[in-house]
Coordinates of C-alpha atoms and ligand atoms in Angstrom, one line a residue:
X161 CA -80.5 -94.0 -74.4
X162 CA -78.8 -91.2 -76.5
X163 CA -76.1 -92.7 -78.6
X164 CA -72.5 -91.6 -78.1
X165 CA -69.9 -91.4 -80.8
X166 CA -66.9 -93.6 -80.6
X167 CA -64.0 -92.1 -82.4
X168 CA -61.5 -94.5 -84.1
X169 CA -58.5 -92.9 -85.7
X170 CA -56.4 -94.4 -88.5
X171 CA -53.7 -95.6 -86.1
X172 CA -56.3 -97.2 -83.8
X173 CA -57.6 -100.0 -86.1
X174 CA -57.7 -102.6 -83.3
X175 CA -60.6 -104.0 -81.3
X176 CA -58.4 -103.5 -78.3
X177 CA -58.4 -99.7 -78.3
X178 CA -59.8 -98.2 -75.1
X179 CA -62.7 -96.3 -76.7
X180 CA -64.1 -99.5 -78.3
X181 CA -63.6 -101.4 -75.1
X182 CA -65.6 -98.8 -73.2
X183 CA -68.4 -98.5 -75.8
X184 CA -71.7 -100.2 -75.9
X185 CA -72.5 -101.9 -79.3
X186 CA -76.2 -101.6 -78.8
X187 CA -76.1 -97.9 -78.1
X188 CA -73.1 -96.2 -79.6
X189 CA -72.0 -95.2 -83.2
X190 CA -68.4 -95.7 -84.3
X191 CA -67.0 -92.7 -86.3
X192 CA -64.2 -93.2 -88.7
X193 CA -63.2 -90.6 -91.3
X194 CA -60.6 -90.2 -94.0
X195 CA -60.0 -86.4 -93.8
X196 CA -57.8 -84.2 -95.9
X197 CA -56.4 -82.3 -92.8
X198 CA -54.8 -85.4 -91.5
X199 CA -53.3 -86.3 -94.9
X200 CA -51.7 -82.9 -95.7
X201 CA -50.7 -81.2 -92.4
X202 CA -47.3 -82.6 -93.5
X203 CA -47.2 -84.1 -97.0
X204 CA -47.4 -87.7 -95.9
X205 CA -45.9 -90.4 -98.2
X206 CA -48.6 -91.7 -100.5
X207 CA -48.0 -95.3 -99.3
X208 CA -48.6 -94.3 -95.7
X209 CA -51.9 -92.6 -96.6
X210 CA -53.0 -95.7 -98.6
X211 CA -52.0 -98.1 -95.9
X212 CA -54.1 -96.2 -93.3
X213 CA -57.2 -95.7 -95.6
X214 CA -57.2 -99.3 -96.7
X215 CA -56.7 -100.6 -93.1
X216 CA -59.5 -98.3 -91.9
X217 CA -62.0 -99.4 -94.6
X218 CA -61.3 -103.1 -93.8
X219 CA -61.6 -102.5 -90.1
X220 CA -64.9 -100.6 -90.5
X221 CA -66.2 -103.5 -92.5
X222 CA -65.1 -105.9 -89.7
X223 CA -66.8 -103.8 -87.0
X224 CA -70.1 -103.8 -89.0
X225 CA -69.9 -107.5 -89.5
X226 CA -69.5 -107.8 -85.7
X227 CA -72.7 -105.8 -85.2
X228 CA -71.4 -102.2 -84.6
X229 CA -73.1 -99.2 -86.2
X230 CA -70.3 -97.5 -88.1
X231 CA -70.5 -94.0 -89.6
X232 CA -67.6 -94.1 -92.1
X233 CA -66.6 -91.1 -94.2
X234 CA -64.6 -91.6 -97.3
X235 CA -62.2 -88.9 -98.5
X236 CA -64.3 -88.2 -101.6
X237 CA -67.6 -88.1 -99.7
X238 CA -69.2 -84.7 -100.8
X239 CA -70.3 -84.1 -97.2
X240 CA -66.8 -84.7 -95.8
X241 CA -66.0 -81.9 -93.3
X242 CA -62.3 -82.3 -93.9
X243 CA -61.2 -82.5 -90.3
X244 CA -61.6 -84.9 -87.4
X245 CA -63.2 -82.1 -85.3
X246 CA -65.6 -81.3 -88.1
X247 CA -66.6 -84.9 -88.8
X248 CA -67.4 -85.4 -85.1
X249 CA -69.8 -82.4 -85.2
X250 CA -71.4 -83.5 -88.4
X251 CA -72.0 -87.1 -87.2
X252 CA -73.2 -85.8 -83.8
X253 CA -75.9 -83.8 -85.5
X254 CA -76.8 -86.8 -87.6
X255 CA -77.4 -89.2 -84.7
X256 CA -78.3 -86.7 -82.0
X257 CA -75.1 -87.4 -79.9
X258 CA -73.6 -85.0 -77.5
X259 CA -70.7 -87.1 -76.1
X260 CA -67.7 -88.8 -77.7
X261 CA -65.5 -91.6 -76.5
X262 CA -62.0 -91.3 -77.9
X263 CA -58.7 -93.2 -77.4
X264 CA -55.9 -90.7 -76.7
X265 CA -54.4 -89.7 -80.0
X266 CA -50.6 -90.0 -80.5
X267 CA -50.1 -86.3 -81.2
X268 CA -50.6 -83.3 -79.0
X269 CA -52.1 -81.4 -82.0
X270 CA -55.1 -83.8 -82.1
X271 CA -55.4 -84.1 -78.3
X272 CA -55.9 -80.4 -78.2
X273 CA -58.6 -80.6 -80.9
X274 CA -60.5 -83.1 -78.8
X275 CA -59.9 -81.2 -75.5
X276 CA -61.3 -77.9 -77.0
X277 CA -64.1 -79.5 -79.0
X278 CA -67.7 -78.2 -78.4
X279 CA -68.9 -81.8 -77.8
X280 CA -68.1 -83.5 -74.5
X281 CA -65.1 -85.7 -75.5
X282 CA -64.0 -88.4 -73.0
X283 CA -60.3 -89.1 -73.9
X284 CA -59.3 -92.5 -72.6
X285 CA -55.6 -93.4 -72.2
X286 CA -54.3 -95.6 -75.0
X287 CA -53.6 -98.8 -73.1
X288 CA -52.0 -100.8 -75.9
X289 CA -48.7 -100.1 -74.2
X290 CA -46.8 -101.8 -71.4
X291 CA -46.2 -98.6 -69.4
X292 CA -49.0 -96.2 -68.5
X293 CA -48.4 -92.4 -68.3
X294 CA -48.7 -92.7 -64.5
X295 CA -46.1 -95.5 -64.3
X296 CA -43.7 -93.6 -66.5
X297 CA -44.2 -90.5 -64.3
X298 CA -43.4 -92.6 -61.2
X299 CA -40.3 -94.0 -62.8
X300 CA -39.1 -90.6 -64.0
X301 CA -39.8 -88.8 -60.8
X302 CA -36.7 -87.5 -59.1
X303 CA -34.3 -88.8 -61.7
X304 CA -31.6 -86.4 -62.8
X305 CA -31.6 -87.9 -66.3
X306 CA -34.0 -90.3 -68.0
X307 CA -32.0 -93.2 -69.5
X308 CA -33.6 -95.9 -71.7
X309 CA -31.4 -98.7 -70.3
X310 CA -32.7 -98.2 -66.7
X311 CA -36.3 -97.9 -67.9
X312 CA -35.8 -101.1 -70.0
X313 CA -34.8 -103.1 -67.0
X314 CA -38.0 -102.1 -65.3
X315 CA -40.0 -103.2 -68.3
X316 CA -38.2 -106.5 -68.4
X317 CA -39.1 -107.1 -64.8
X318 CA -42.7 -106.0 -65.4
X319 CA -43.3 -108.0 -68.5
X320 CA -41.2 -111.0 -67.5
X321 CA -39.7 -111.3 -71.0
X322 CA -36.4 -113.1 -71.0
X323 CA -36.2 -113.4 -67.3
X324 CA -34.7 -116.2 -65.3
X325 CA -36.4 -115.7 -61.9
X326 CA -35.5 -112.1 -61.1
X327 CA -32.3 -112.2 -63.2
X328 CA -32.0 -111.4 -66.9
X329 CA -31.7 -114.5 -69.1
X330 CA -28.0 -115.2 -69.9
X331 CA -26.9 -113.0 -67.0
X332 CA -27.0 -109.7 -68.9
X333 CA -29.7 -107.2 -69.6
X334 CA -28.3 -106.1 -72.8
X335 CA -26.3 -107.8 -75.6
X336 CA -25.9 -104.7 -77.7
X337 CA -22.1 -105.1 -78.0
X338 CA -22.8 -108.3 -80.0
X339 CA -25.1 -106.4 -82.3
X340 CA -22.7 -104.2 -84.1
X341 CA -21.2 -106.4 -86.8
X342 CA -20.2 -104.7 -90.0
X343 CA -21.6 -106.4 -93.2
X344 CA -19.5 -109.2 -94.7
X345 CA -19.3 -109.2 -98.5
X346 CA -22.5 -110.4 -100.2
X347 CA -24.7 -110.1 -97.0
X348 CA -28.3 -110.3 -97.9
X349 CA -31.5 -110.7 -95.9
X350 CA -34.9 -112.3 -96.7
X351 CA -37.4 -110.2 -98.5
X352 CA -40.5 -109.5 -96.3
X353 CA -43.8 -110.8 -97.6
X354 CA -45.6 -108.7 -100.1
X355 CA -49.4 -108.6 -100.5
X356 CA -51.1 -108.0 -103.8
X357 CA -53.8 -105.2 -103.4
X358 CA -57.3 -106.5 -103.1
X359 CA -60.4 -104.6 -104.4
X360 CA -60.6 -102.4 -101.2
X361 CA -56.9 -101.5 -101.4
X362 CA -57.1 -100.9 -105.2
X363 CA -59.9 -98.4 -104.8
X364 CA -57.9 -96.6 -102.1
X365 CA -54.8 -96.5 -104.4
X366 CA -56.8 -94.9 -107.2
X367 CA -58.1 -92.2 -104.7
X368 CA -54.6 -91.6 -103.2
X369 CA -53.0 -91.3 -106.6
X370 CA -55.5 -88.7 -107.7
X371 CA -55.4 -86.6 -104.5
X372 CA -51.8 -87.1 -103.1
X373 CA -49.9 -88.4 -106.0
X374 CA -47.7 -85.2 -106.0
X375 CA -46.4 -85.9 -102.4
X376 CA -42.9 -87.2 -102.1
X377 CA -42.8 -91.0 -102.4
X378 CA -43.8 -93.8 -104.8
X379 CA -47.3 -95.1 -104.3
X380 CA -46.8 -98.1 -106.5
X381 CA -46.0 -100.9 -106.3
X382 CA -48.0 -101.1 -103.1
X383 CA -47.6 -104.4 -101.3
X384 CA -48.2 -103.5 -97.6
X385 CA -50.3 -105.7 -95.3
X386 CA -53.6 -103.9 -94.7
X387 CA -55.4 -106.2 -92.2
X388 CA -54.4 -108.1 -89.1
X389 CA -54.2 -111.5 -90.9
X390 CA -51.6 -110.2 -93.4
X391 CA -49.7 -108.4 -90.7
X392 CA -49.6 -111.6 -88.8
X393 CA -48.0 -113.3 -91.8
X394 CA -45.4 -110.6 -91.9
X395 CA -44.6 -111.3 -88.2
X396 CA -44.4 -115.0 -88.8
X397 CA -42.0 -114.5 -91.7
X398 CA -39.8 -112.2 -89.6
X399 CA -39.6 -114.7 -86.7
X400 CA -38.8 -117.6 -89.0
X401 CA -36.4 -115.9 -91.5
X402 CA -34.9 -112.7 -90.2
X403 CA -34.9 -112.8 -86.4
X404 CA -32.0 -115.3 -86.1
X405 CA -29.7 -112.7 -87.7
X406 CA -31.5 -109.5 -86.4
X407 CA -29.0 -109.0 -83.6
X408 CA -25.8 -109.5 -85.5
X409 CA -26.5 -107.1 -88.3
X410 CA -28.8 -104.6 -86.6
X411 CA -26.5 -101.7 -87.4
X412 CA -25.3 -102.9 -90.9
X413 CA -26.2 -101.2 -94.1
X414 CA -25.8 -102.8 -97.6
X415 CA -26.4 -101.3 -101.0
X416 CA -29.5 -102.7 -102.6
X417 CA -30.6 -104.4 -99.4
X418 CA -33.5 -102.4 -98.2
X419 CA -34.4 -104.5 -95.1
X420 CA -31.6 -106.8 -94.2
X421 CA -32.7 -108.6 -91.1
X422 CA -35.1 -105.9 -89.8
X423 CA -38.6 -106.7 -88.9
X424 CA -40.3 -104.1 -91.2
X425 CA -43.3 -104.3 -88.8
X426 CA -43.4 -100.8 -87.2
X427 CA -46.0 -99.5 -89.6
X428 CA -48.3 -102.4 -88.7
X429 CA -47.6 -102.2 -85.0
X430 CA -48.1 -98.5 -84.8
X431 CA -51.4 -98.6 -86.8
X432 CA -52.9 -101.3 -84.5
X433 CA -52.6 -104.2 -87.0
X434 CA -50.2 -106.1 -84.8
X435 CA -49.8 -106.3 -81.0
X436 CA -46.3 -105.3 -80.0
X437 CA -46.3 -107.6 -76.9
X438 CA -47.4 -110.5 -79.1
X439 CA -44.4 -109.9 -81.3
X440 CA -42.1 -110.0 -78.2
X441 CA -43.7 -113.2 -77.0
X442 CA -43.0 -114.8 -80.4
X443 CA -39.4 -113.6 -80.3
X444 CA -38.9 -115.1 -76.8
X445 CA -40.6 -118.4 -77.9
X446 CA -38.2 -118.6 -80.9
X447 CA -35.2 -118.2 -78.5
X448 CA -36.6 -120.8 -76.1
X449 CA -37.1 -123.2 -78.9
X450 CA -33.5 -122.8 -80.0
X451 CA -34.5 -121.1 -83.3
X452 CA -33.0 -117.7 -82.5
X453 CA -29.9 -116.7 -80.5
X454 CA -30.3 -114.7 -77.3
X455 CA -28.7 -111.5 -78.7
X456 CA -31.3 -111.4 -81.4
X457 CA -34.3 -112.0 -79.2
X458 CA -33.1 -109.6 -76.5
X459 CA -32.2 -107.0 -79.1
X460 CA -35.7 -107.2 -80.7
X461 CA -37.5 -107.2 -77.4
X462 CA -35.4 -104.2 -76.2
X463 CA -36.5 -102.2 -79.2
X464 CA -40.1 -102.7 -78.4
X465 CA -40.5 -102.7 -74.6
X466 CA -37.4 -100.5 -74.2
X467 CA -37.1 -97.9 -76.9
X468 CA -40.7 -97.8 -78.1
X469 CA -42.2 -97.5 -74.7
X470 CA -39.4 -95.1 -73.5
X471 CA -39.9 -92.6 -76.4
X472 CA -43.6 -92.6 -75.8
X473 CA -43.1 -91.9 -72.1
X474 CA -40.8 -89.0 -73.0
X475 CA -43.2 -87.5 -75.6
X476 CA -46.1 -87.4 -73.2
X477 CA -44.1 -86.3 -70.2
X478 CA -42.3 -83.5 -72.0
X479 CA -45.6 -81.9 -73.2
X480 CA -46.9 -80.2 -76.3
X481 CA -43.9 -78.0 -77.1
X482 CA -41.5 -80.9 -77.4
X483 CA -41.4 -81.1 -81.2
X484 CA -40.5 -77.4 -81.4
X485 CA -37.3 -77.6 -79.3
X486 CA -34.0 -76.5 -80.8
X487 CA -31.4 -76.7 -78.0
X488 CA -28.5 -76.3 -80.4
X489 CA -30.0 -73.3 -82.2
X490 CA -29.8 -74.9 -85.7
X491 CA -31.5 -72.9 -88.4
X492 CA -30.4 -74.2 -91.8
X493 CA -33.2 -75.0 -94.2
X494 CA -33.7 -78.7 -95.1
X495 CA -31.8 -79.0 -98.4
X496 CA -33.4 -80.5 -101.6
X497 CA -31.4 -83.7 -101.3
X498 CA -33.9 -84.8 -98.7
X499 CA -36.7 -84.6 -101.3
X500 CA -34.7 -86.6 -103.8
X501 CA -32.4 -84.1 -105.5
X502 CA -29.4 -85.8 -106.9
X503 CA -26.4 -86.2 -104.7
X504 CA -22.9 -87.7 -105.0
X505 CA -23.1 -89.0 -101.4
X506 CA -23.9 -92.7 -101.8
X507 CA -25.1 -93.1 -98.2
X508 CA -27.6 -90.3 -98.6
X509 CA -28.8 -91.4 -102.0
X510 CA -29.3 -95.0 -100.7
X511 CA -31.2 -93.9 -97.6
X512 CA -33.4 -91.4 -99.4
X513 CA -34.1 -93.7 -102.3
X514 CA -35.5 -96.5 -100.1
X515 CA -37.5 -93.9 -98.3
X516 CA -39.1 -92.7 -101.5
X517 CA -39.8 -96.2 -102.8
X518 CA -40.9 -97.9 -99.6
X519 CA -41.9 -95.2 -97.0
X520 CA -39.3 -97.1 -94.9
X521 CA -35.6 -96.9 -94.0
X522 CA -34.1 -98.9 -91.2
X523 CA -33.0 -97.4 -88.0
X524 CA -29.3 -96.9 -88.7
X525 CA -30.1 -95.3 -92.0
X526 CA -32.4 -92.9 -90.2
X527 CA -30.0 -92.2 -87.3
X528 CA -26.5 -92.4 -88.8
X529 CA -27.1 -91.3 -92.4
X530 CA -30.0 -88.8 -92.9
X531 CA -30.1 -87.8 -89.2
X532 CA -26.4 -87.6 -88.7
X533 CA -26.1 -85.4 -91.9
X534 CA -28.8 -83.1 -90.7
X535 CA -27.3 -82.7 -87.3
X536 CA -23.8 -82.1 -88.6
X537 CA -25.0 -79.6 -91.2
X538 CA -27.0 -77.7 -88.5
X539 CA -30.4 -78.1 -90.2
X540 CA -33.4 -76.7 -88.3
X541 CA -34.7 -79.7 -86.2
X542 CA -38.3 -78.7 -86.8
X543 CA -37.8 -79.1 -90.6
X544 CA -36.1 -82.4 -89.9
X545 CA -38.9 -83.5 -87.7
X546 CA -41.5 -82.6 -90.3
X547 CA -39.6 -84.5 -92.9
X548 CA -39.4 -87.7 -90.9
X549 CA -43.1 -87.4 -89.9
X550 CA -44.1 -87.1 -93.6
X551 CA -41.9 -89.7 -95.3
X552 CA -42.1 -92.8 -93.1
X553 CA -45.2 -95.1 -93.1
X554 CA -44.7 -95.7 -89.4
X555 CA -44.4 -92.1 -88.3
X556 CA -46.7 -90.6 -85.7
X557 CA -45.5 -87.8 -83.5
X558 CA -45.4 -89.7 -80.2
X559 CA -42.7 -92.0 -81.7
X560 CA -41.2 -89.9 -84.4
X561 CA -40.5 -86.7 -82.5
X562 CA -38.5 -88.2 -79.6
X563 CA -36.5 -90.2 -82.1
X564 CA -35.9 -87.2 -84.4
X565 CA -35.9 -84.1 -82.2
X566 CA -34.4 -86.1 -79.2
X567 CA -32.2 -89.0 -80.2
X568 CA -31.2 -87.9 -83.7
X569 CA -31.0 -84.1 -83.5
X570 CA -30.2 -83.6 -79.8
X571 CA -32.6 -80.7 -80.0
X572 CA -34.2 -81.6 -76.6
X573 CA -30.8 -80.8 -75.0
X574 CA -30.2 -84.4 -73.8
X575 CA -33.6 -85.8 -72.6
X576 CA -33.5 -88.9 -74.8
X577 CA -29.7 -89.3 -75.3
X578 CA -26.7 -88.3 -73.2
X579 CA -24.7 -87.3 -76.2
X580 CA -25.4 -86.5 -79.8
X581 CA -25.3 -89.3 -82.4
X582 CA -22.7 -87.9 -84.7
X583 CA -20.0 -89.6 -86.7
X584 CA -17.5 -88.9 -89.4
X585 CA -17.4 -91.1 -92.5
X586 CA -15.4 -93.8 -90.6
X587 CA -18.4 -95.2 -88.9
X588 CA -20.3 -95.4 -92.2
X589 CA -17.4 -97.1 -93.9
X590 CA -17.3 -99.7 -91.1
X591 CA -21.0 -100.4 -91.0
X592 CA -21.8 -100.3 -94.7
X593 CA -20.6 -101.0 -98.2
X594 CA -21.7 -97.5 -99.4
X595 CA -18.3 -95.8 -99.4
X596 CA -16.9 -98.3 -101.9
X597 CA -19.1 -96.9 -104.6
X598 CA -19.2 -93.3 -103.5
X599 CA -17.8 -90.4 -105.5
X600 CA -16.3 -89.0 -102.3
X601 CA -13.4 -90.7 -100.6
X602 CA -14.1 -91.8 -97.0
X603 CA -10.5 -91.7 -96.2
X604 CA -9.9 -88.3 -97.7
X605 CA -10.0 -85.6 -95.1
X606 CA -9.6 -82.4 -97.1
X607 CA -9.9 -81.4 -100.8
X608 CA -12.7 -81.7 -103.3
X609 CA -13.0 -85.5 -102.8
X610 CA -13.2 -85.4 -99.0
X611 CA -16.2 -87.2 -97.6
X612 CA -18.6 -84.4 -96.4
X613 CA -19.2 -86.3 -93.2
X614 CA -15.4 -85.9 -92.4
X615 CA -15.6 -82.1 -92.9
X616 CA -18.9 -81.5 -91.2
X617 CA -18.1 -83.7 -88.2
X618 CA -15.3 -81.4 -87.0
X619 CA -17.2 -78.3 -87.9
X620 CA -20.1 -79.4 -85.8
X621 CA -17.9 -80.3 -82.8
X622 CA -16.1 -77.0 -83.1
X623 CA -19.3 -75.0 -83.2
X624 CA -20.6 -76.7 -80.1
X625 CA -17.4 -77.0 -78.2
X626 CA -18.8 -75.1 -75.2
X627 CA -21.6 -77.6 -74.8
X628 CA -19.9 -80.9 -75.5
X629 CA -16.2 -80.6 -74.5
X630 CA -17.0 -81.3 -70.9
X631 CA -19.1 -84.4 -71.7
X632 CA -16.8 -87.2 -70.4
X633 CA -17.9 -89.4 -73.4
X634 CA -16.7 -86.7 -75.9
X635 CA -13.6 -85.3 -74.2
X636 CA -11.3 -87.7 -76.1
X637 CA -12.6 -86.5 -79.5
X638 CA -11.8 -82.9 -78.6
X639 CA -8.3 -84.0 -77.6
X640 CA -7.8 -85.6 -81.0
X641 CA -8.9 -82.4 -82.6
X642 CA -6.6 -80.3 -80.5
X643 CA -3.6 -82.4 -81.4
X644 CA -4.2 -82.0 -85.1
X645 CA -1.9 -79.7 -87.0
X646 CA -3.4 -76.1 -86.9
X647 CA -3.2 -75.6 -90.7
X648 CA -5.1 -78.8 -91.3
X649 CA -7.8 -77.8 -88.8
X650 CA -8.2 -74.4 -90.6
X651 CA -8.5 -76.2 -94.0
X652 CA -11.1 -78.6 -92.6
X653 CA -13.2 -75.7 -91.2
X654 CA -12.9 -73.6 -94.2
X655 CA -13.9 -76.5 -96.6
X656 CA -16.8 -77.3 -94.3
X657 CA -18.0 -73.7 -94.7
X658 CA -17.7 -73.9 -98.5
X659 CA -19.7 -77.2 -98.5
X660 CA -22.4 -75.7 -96.3
X661 CA -22.6 -72.6 -98.6
X662 CA -23.1 -74.8 -101.5
X663 CA -25.8 -76.7 -99.6
X664 CA -27.5 -73.4 -98.9
X665 CA -27.3 -72.3 -102.5
X666 CA -29.0 -75.5 -103.5
X667 CA -26.0 -76.6 -105.5
X668 CA -25.7 -80.4 -106.0
X669 CA -23.5 -81.9 -103.3
Ligands
FAD16 C1 -34.7 -90.0 -86.8 C2 -35.5 -91.3 -86.5 C3 -36.9 -91.2 -86.7 C4 -37.7 -92.3 -86.4 N1 -39.0 -92.3 -86.6 C5 -39.8 -93.3 -86.2 C6 -41.2 -93.3 -86.4 O1 -41.7 -92.3 -86.9 N2 -41.9 -94.4 -86.1 C7 -41.4 -95.5 -85.6 O2 -42.1 -96.5 -85.3 N3 -40.0 -95.6 -85.4 C8 -39.2 -94.5 -85.7 N4 -37.9 -94.6 -85.5 C9 -37.3 -95.8 -84.9 C10 -36.9 -96.9 -85.8 O3 -36.0 -96.4 -86.8 C11 -38.0 -97.6 -86.5 O4 -39.0 -98.0 -85.5 C12 -37.6 -98.8 -87.2 O5 -36.6 -98.5 -88.2 C13 -38.8 -99.5 -87.9 O6 -38.3 -100.6 -88.7 P1 -38.5 -102.1 -88.4 O7 -39.9 -102.4 -88.1 O8 -37.8 -102.9 -89.4 O9 -37.7 -102.1 -87.0 P2 -36.6 -103.1 -86.3 O10 -35.3 -102.5 -86.4 O11 -36.8 -104.5 -86.9 O12 -37.1 -103.1 -84.8 C14 -38.2 -103.8 -84.3 C15 -39.3 -103.0 -83.8 O13 -38.8 -102.2 -82.6 C16 -39.5 -101.0 -82.6 N5 -38.4 -99.9 -82.5 C17 -37.1 -100.1 -82.9 N6 -36.4 -99.0 -82.7 C18 -37.3 -98.1 -82.1 C19 -37.2 -96.7 -81.7 N7 -36.0 -96.1 -81.7 N8 -38.3 -96.1 -81.2 C20 -39.5 -96.8 -81.2 N9 -39.6 -98.0 -81.6 C21 -38.6 -98.7 -82.1 C22 -40.4 -100.8 -83.8 O14 -41.7 -101.1 -83.4 C23 -39.8 -101.9 -84.7 O15 -40.8 -102.4 -85.6 C24 -37.1 -93.5 -85.8 C25 -35.7 -93.5 -85.6 C26 -34.9 -92.4 -86.0 C27 -33.5 -92.4 -85.7
SF4_17 S1 -17.6 -91.6 -98.5 FE1 -18.8 -90.3 -97.1 S2 -20.5 -89.5 -98.3 FE2 -19.6 -91.2 -99.4 S3 -20.9 -93.0 -98.7 FE3 -19.1 -92.9 -97.4 S4 -19.7 -91.7 -95.7 FE4 -21.2 -91.3 -97.3

């Protein structure tokens, strides 16, 4: 029988992906390729490229050991066609194949490459998720607005996680109000396990250094897990050491504490090294054994079967143009501070520094520091989207775009969130210790020392008054503004303009 090609992409390094499950070991040829196109269409963080190439090489070796024929192309292979589409054609000619089995990619860009490809490509839905496209469409059908909380309850019922019969464990679906503690002095979390590079990873690091060393981000030290055993150790560590406090300090930010009690597992889950539902089972088991409180286990499970599944549903439902949306008409260029230019803003320097070193920042840093600043400053959401896609080791468009374009920049006009996530410096002062060592004063509202978030917050709300003043969750904020002394309001707006002019001119801020 003519062999078929079985395409396995870098974020599909799991024996459970649909294309492998549908393939025939005795007939088909697995195709895996390290291609330049995928590494540079945005300048991905060197750690992210290294993680994927190392995980791919190890996965290919495992498949071969299990009896698969694997056609693996290394980046420096002289015959490398440079793109996924090109590699499929080259390999098809090599083995005489005319058909390809593929698991649906997580980006419309690649889905279109496969759909328009000269070979016959069978794209199978990625079933590593709890909710299929059809189920999400059924759930969304006829709803005026898609809200994560309602979707999450469906997923709780469907999965059975933390259920007591047909009622939620503890009598509540959501314990989020318990998960907003500010950090007490000296708060520190466990350091996630680090893995010394083996020979496979070392070879990848040398290659990535030579080819992509100029991308934003530190390649070394590189300590990521690159195979399922190591990723499992990272999960074990999280469940034993961080989960118990995950809920309480989920929104906290502390200087010098890169991870606090976060899982630091998203890069592994999204690549296929860890099963997200297995992580949820482990969190539930820890709660049932009395090793983690309910607000921690529920909070963690909600992030995975709630948010993670919800944003995926939104991405595929909203279609290929989603990442280009710009509902607020923002058009400012992404300022150099995002690429590491010096800044006096402690919160921004902390969030961008961990991003550069680790290809990671935790959720509140992404949402309420770098995301909040970009939204308040009116930065083009497409620039913001490309930045997040490039700099985080866990970023693939299906998960990154709804979080950035939707949740963080409100550029989808309210599909993911019902109101924009904006705040003045007050929120950051409450949830972090950053303001204590900042050159700006968080309590200062005007003048050269005023916290930029304080100025930009009101400027943003004023610019978008027509859109947000009628939102019942924001009306009170506009009342506060209207009660403010008129001269003070003028000063705030004029100082915000001056700050934005300096940002545009590339001056240090
Ligand atoms: C602007 C912005 C961009 C983001 N881009 C990405 C991205 O490219 N890839 C990505 O995986 N997450 C993204 N997120 C969501 C979230 O910030 C990360 O999943 C989380 O920080 C990963 O770190 P962790 O493993 O320590 O997560 P934890 O905080 O410990 O959470 C546990 C797990 O829940 C899941 N999760 C939590 N929040 C979300 C969410 N909002 N959406 C989807 N899954 C979630 C992840 O799998 C994560 O590993 C983004 C959030 C924002 C605000
Ligand atoms: S004072 Fe303002 S700029 Fe400085 S850390 Fe606090 S919120 Fe950030």
